[in-house]
mmCIF file of the C-alpha atoms, coordinates in Angstrom:
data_MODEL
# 
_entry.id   MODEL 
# 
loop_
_atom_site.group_PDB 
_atom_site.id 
_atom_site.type_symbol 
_atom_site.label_atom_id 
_atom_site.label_alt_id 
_atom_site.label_comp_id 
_atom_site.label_asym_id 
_atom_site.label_entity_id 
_atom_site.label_seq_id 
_atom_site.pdbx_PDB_ins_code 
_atom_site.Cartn_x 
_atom_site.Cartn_y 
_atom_site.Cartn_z 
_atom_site.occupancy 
_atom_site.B_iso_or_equiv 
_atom_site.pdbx_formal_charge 
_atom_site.auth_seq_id 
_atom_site.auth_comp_id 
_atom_site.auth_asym_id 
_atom_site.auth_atom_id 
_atom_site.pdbx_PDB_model_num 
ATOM 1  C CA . UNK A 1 1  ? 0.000   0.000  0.000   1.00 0.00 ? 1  UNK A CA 1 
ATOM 2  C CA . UNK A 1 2  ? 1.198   3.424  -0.998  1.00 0.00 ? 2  UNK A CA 1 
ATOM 3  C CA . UNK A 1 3  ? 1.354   5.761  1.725   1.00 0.00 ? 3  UNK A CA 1 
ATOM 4  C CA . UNK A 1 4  ? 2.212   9.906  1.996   1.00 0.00 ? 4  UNK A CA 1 
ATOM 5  C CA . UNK A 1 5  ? 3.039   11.547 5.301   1.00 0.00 ? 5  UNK A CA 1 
ATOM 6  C CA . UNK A 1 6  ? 4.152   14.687 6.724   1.00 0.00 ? 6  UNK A CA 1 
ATOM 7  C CA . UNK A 1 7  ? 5.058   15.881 10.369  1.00 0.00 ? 7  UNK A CA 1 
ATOM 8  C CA . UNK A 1 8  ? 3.717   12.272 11.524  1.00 0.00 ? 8  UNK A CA 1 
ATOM 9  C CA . UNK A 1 9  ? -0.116  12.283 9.968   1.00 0.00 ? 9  UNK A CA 1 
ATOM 10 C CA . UNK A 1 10 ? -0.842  9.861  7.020   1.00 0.00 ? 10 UNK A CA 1 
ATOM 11 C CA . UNK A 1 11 ? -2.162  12.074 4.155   1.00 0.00 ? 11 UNK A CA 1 
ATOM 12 C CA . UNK A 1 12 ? -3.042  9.330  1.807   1.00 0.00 ? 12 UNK A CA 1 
ATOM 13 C CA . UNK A 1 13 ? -2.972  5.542  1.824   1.00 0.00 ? 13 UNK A CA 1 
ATOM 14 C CA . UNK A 1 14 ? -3.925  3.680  -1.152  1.00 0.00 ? 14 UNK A CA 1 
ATOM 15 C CA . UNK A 1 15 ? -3.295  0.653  -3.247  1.00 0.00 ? 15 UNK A CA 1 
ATOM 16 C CA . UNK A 1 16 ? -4.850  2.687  -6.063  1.00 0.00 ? 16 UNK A CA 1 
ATOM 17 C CA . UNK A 1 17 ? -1.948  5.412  -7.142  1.00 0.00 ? 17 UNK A CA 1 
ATOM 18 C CA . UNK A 1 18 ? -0.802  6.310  -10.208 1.00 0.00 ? 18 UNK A CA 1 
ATOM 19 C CA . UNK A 1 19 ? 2.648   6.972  -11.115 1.00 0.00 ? 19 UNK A CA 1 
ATOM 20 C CA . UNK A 1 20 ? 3.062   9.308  -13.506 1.00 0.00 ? 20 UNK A CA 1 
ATOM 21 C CA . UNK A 1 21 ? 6.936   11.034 -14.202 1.00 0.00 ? 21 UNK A CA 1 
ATOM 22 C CA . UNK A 1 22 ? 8.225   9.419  -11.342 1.00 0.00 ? 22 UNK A CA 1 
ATOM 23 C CA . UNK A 1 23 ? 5.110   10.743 -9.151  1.00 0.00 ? 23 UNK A CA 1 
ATOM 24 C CA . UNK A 1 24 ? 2.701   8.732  -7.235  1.00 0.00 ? 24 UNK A CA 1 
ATOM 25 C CA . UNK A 1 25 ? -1.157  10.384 -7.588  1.00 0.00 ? 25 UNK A CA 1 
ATOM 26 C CA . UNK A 1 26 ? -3.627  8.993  -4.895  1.00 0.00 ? 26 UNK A CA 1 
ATOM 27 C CA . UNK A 1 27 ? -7.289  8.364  -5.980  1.00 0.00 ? 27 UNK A CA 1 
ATOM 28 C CA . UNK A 1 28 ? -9.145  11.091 -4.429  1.00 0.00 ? 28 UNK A CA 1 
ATOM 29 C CA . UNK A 1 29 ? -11.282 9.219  -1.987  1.00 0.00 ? 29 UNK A CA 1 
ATOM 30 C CA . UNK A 1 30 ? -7.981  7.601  -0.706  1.00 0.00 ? 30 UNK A CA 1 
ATOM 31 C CA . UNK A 1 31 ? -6.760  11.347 0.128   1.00 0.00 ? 31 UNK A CA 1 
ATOM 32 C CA . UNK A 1 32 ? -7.584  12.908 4.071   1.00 0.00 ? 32 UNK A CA 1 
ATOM 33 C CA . UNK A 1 33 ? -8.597  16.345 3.079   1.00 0.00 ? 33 UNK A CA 1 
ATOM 34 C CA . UNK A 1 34 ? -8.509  17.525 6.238   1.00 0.00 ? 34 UNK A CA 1 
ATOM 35 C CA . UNK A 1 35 ? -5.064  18.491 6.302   1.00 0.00 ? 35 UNK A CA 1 
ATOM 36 C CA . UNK A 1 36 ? -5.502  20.053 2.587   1.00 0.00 ? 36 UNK A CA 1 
ATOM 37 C CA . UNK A 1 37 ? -6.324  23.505 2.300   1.00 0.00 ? 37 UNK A CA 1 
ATOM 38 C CA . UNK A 1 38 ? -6.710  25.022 -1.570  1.00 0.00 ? 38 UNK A CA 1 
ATOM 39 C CA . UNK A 1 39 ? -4.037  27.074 -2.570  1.00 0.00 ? 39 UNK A CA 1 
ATOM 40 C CA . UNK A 1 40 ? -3.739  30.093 -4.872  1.00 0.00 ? 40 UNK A CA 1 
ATOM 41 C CA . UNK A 1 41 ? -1.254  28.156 -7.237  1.00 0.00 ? 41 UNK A CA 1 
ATOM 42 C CA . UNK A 1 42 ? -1.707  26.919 -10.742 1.00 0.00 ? 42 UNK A CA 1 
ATOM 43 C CA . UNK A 1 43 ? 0.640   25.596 -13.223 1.00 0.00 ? 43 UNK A CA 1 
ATOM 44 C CA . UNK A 1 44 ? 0.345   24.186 -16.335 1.00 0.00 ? 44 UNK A CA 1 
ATOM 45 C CA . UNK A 1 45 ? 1.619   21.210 -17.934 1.00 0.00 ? 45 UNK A CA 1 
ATOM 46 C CA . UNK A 1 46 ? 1.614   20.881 -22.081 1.00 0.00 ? 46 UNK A CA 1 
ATOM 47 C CA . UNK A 1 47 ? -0.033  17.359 -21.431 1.00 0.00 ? 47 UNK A CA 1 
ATOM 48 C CA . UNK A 1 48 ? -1.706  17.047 -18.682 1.00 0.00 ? 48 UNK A CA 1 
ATOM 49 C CA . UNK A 1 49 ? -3.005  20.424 -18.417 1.00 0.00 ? 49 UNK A CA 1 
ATOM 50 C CA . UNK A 1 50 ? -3.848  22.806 -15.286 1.00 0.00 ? 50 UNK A CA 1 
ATOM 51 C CA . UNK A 1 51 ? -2.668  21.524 -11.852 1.00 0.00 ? 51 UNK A CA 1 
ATOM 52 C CA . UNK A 1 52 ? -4.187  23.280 -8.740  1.00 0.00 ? 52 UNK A CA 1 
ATOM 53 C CA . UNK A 1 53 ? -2.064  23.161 -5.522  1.00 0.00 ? 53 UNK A CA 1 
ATOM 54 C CA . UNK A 1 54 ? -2.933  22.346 -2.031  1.00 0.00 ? 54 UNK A CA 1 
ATOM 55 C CA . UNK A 1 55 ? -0.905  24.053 0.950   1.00 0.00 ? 55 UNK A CA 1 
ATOM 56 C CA . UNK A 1 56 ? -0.588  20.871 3.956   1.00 0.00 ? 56 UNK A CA 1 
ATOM 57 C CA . UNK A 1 57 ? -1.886  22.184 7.283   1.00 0.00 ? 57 UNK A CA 1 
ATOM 58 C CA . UNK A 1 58 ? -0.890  19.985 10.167  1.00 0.00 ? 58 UNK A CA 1 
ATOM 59 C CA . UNK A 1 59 ? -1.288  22.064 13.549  1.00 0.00 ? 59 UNK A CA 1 
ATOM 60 C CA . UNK A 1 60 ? 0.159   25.346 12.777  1.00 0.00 ? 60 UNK A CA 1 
ATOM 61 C CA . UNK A 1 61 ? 3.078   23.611 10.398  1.00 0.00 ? 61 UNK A CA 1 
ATOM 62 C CA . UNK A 1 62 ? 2.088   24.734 6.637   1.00 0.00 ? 62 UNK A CA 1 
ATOM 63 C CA . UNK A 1 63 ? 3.804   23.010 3.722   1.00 0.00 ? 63 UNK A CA 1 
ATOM 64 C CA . UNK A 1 64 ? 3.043   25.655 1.171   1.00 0.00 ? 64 UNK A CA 1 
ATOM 65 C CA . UNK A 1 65 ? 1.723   24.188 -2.263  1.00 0.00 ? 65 UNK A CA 1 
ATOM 66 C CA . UNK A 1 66 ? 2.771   20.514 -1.103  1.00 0.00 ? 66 UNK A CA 1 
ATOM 67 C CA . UNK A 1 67 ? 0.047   18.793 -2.835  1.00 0.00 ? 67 UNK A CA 1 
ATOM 68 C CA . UNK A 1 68 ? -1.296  19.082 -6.537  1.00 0.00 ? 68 UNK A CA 1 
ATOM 69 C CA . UNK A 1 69 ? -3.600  17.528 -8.533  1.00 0.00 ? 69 UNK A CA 1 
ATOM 70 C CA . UNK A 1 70 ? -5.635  17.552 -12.273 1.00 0.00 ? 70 UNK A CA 1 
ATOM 71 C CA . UNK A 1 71 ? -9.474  18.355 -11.613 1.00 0.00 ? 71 UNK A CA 1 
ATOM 72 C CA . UNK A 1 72 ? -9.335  18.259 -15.473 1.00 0.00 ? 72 UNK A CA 1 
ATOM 73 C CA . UNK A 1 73 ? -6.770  17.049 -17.253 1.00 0.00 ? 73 UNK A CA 1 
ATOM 74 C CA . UNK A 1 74 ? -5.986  17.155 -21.231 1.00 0.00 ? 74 UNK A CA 1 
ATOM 75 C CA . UNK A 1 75 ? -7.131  13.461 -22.521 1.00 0.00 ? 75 UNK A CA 1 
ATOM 76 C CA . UNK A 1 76 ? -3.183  12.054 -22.463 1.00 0.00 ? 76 UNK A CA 1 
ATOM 77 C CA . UNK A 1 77 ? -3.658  12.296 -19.026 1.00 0.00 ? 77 UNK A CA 1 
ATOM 78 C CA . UNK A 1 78 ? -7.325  11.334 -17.637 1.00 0.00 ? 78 UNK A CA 1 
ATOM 79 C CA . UNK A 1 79 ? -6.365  8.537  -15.722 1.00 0.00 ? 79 UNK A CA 1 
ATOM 80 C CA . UNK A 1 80 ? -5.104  10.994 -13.105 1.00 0.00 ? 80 UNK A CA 1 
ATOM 81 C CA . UNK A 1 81 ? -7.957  13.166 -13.357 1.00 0.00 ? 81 UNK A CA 1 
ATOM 82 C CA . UNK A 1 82 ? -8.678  14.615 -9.623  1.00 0.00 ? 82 UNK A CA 1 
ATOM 83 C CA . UNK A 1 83 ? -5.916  12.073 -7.781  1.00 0.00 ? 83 UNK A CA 1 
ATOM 84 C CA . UNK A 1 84 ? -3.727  13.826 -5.419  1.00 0.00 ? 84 UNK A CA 1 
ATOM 85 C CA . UNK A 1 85 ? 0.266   13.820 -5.854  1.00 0.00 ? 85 UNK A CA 1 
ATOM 86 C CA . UNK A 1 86 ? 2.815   15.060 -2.972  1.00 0.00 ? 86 UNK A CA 1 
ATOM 87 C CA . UNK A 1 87 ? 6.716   16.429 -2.790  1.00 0.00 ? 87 UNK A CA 1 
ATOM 88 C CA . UNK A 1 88 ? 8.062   19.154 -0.732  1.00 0.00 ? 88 UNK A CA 1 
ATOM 89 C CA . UNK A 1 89 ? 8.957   16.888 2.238   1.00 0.00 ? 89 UNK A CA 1 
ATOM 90 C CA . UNK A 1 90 ? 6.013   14.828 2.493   1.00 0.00 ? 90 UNK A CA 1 
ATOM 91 C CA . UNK A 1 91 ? 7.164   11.213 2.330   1.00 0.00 ? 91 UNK A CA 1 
ATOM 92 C CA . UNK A 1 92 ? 5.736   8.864  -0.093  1.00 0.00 ? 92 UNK A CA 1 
ATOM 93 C CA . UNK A 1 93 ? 6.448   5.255  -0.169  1.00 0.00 ? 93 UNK A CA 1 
ATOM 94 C CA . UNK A 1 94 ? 4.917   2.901  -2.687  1.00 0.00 ? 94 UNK A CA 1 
# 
């Protein structure tokens, strides 16, 4: 099972993800939102489209744009549409 944690608290658990360029995406219902809060951030990528970002709240510890994800992707990449990928620090293990 595939799991992502930061500062102790499991993020995401699934059997589920996706790897995509080296990335793991978590389905969305395998994703604890709680600890997600929307972020500001977009980027785009010429495949798979617009990402939106998610800043990780645990406590009063922020990991600014930690999390992104595809609400809609470009068709290359619709298996990934709305799972959840991490990096800046948050551990991932497949």
């Amino acid at each position: 099972m595939a799991v992502a944690k930061w500062n102790g608290v499991i993020l995401a658990e699934s059997n589920a993800v996706k790897e995509v360029e080296g990335n793991l995406y978590f389905p969305p219902d395998s994703v604890n939102r709680e600890y997600m809060r929307e972020s500001d951030t977009r980027s785009t990528c010429p495949w798979k489209g617009l990402a939106y970002y998610y800043d990780i709240v645990v406590g009063d510890d922020v990991n600014k744009d930690a999390a992104w994800n595809y609400p809609d992707p470009k068709p290359a990449a619709k298996e990934i549409t709305g799972h959840v990928a991490f990096w800046k620090g948050v551990e991932v293990t497949p």
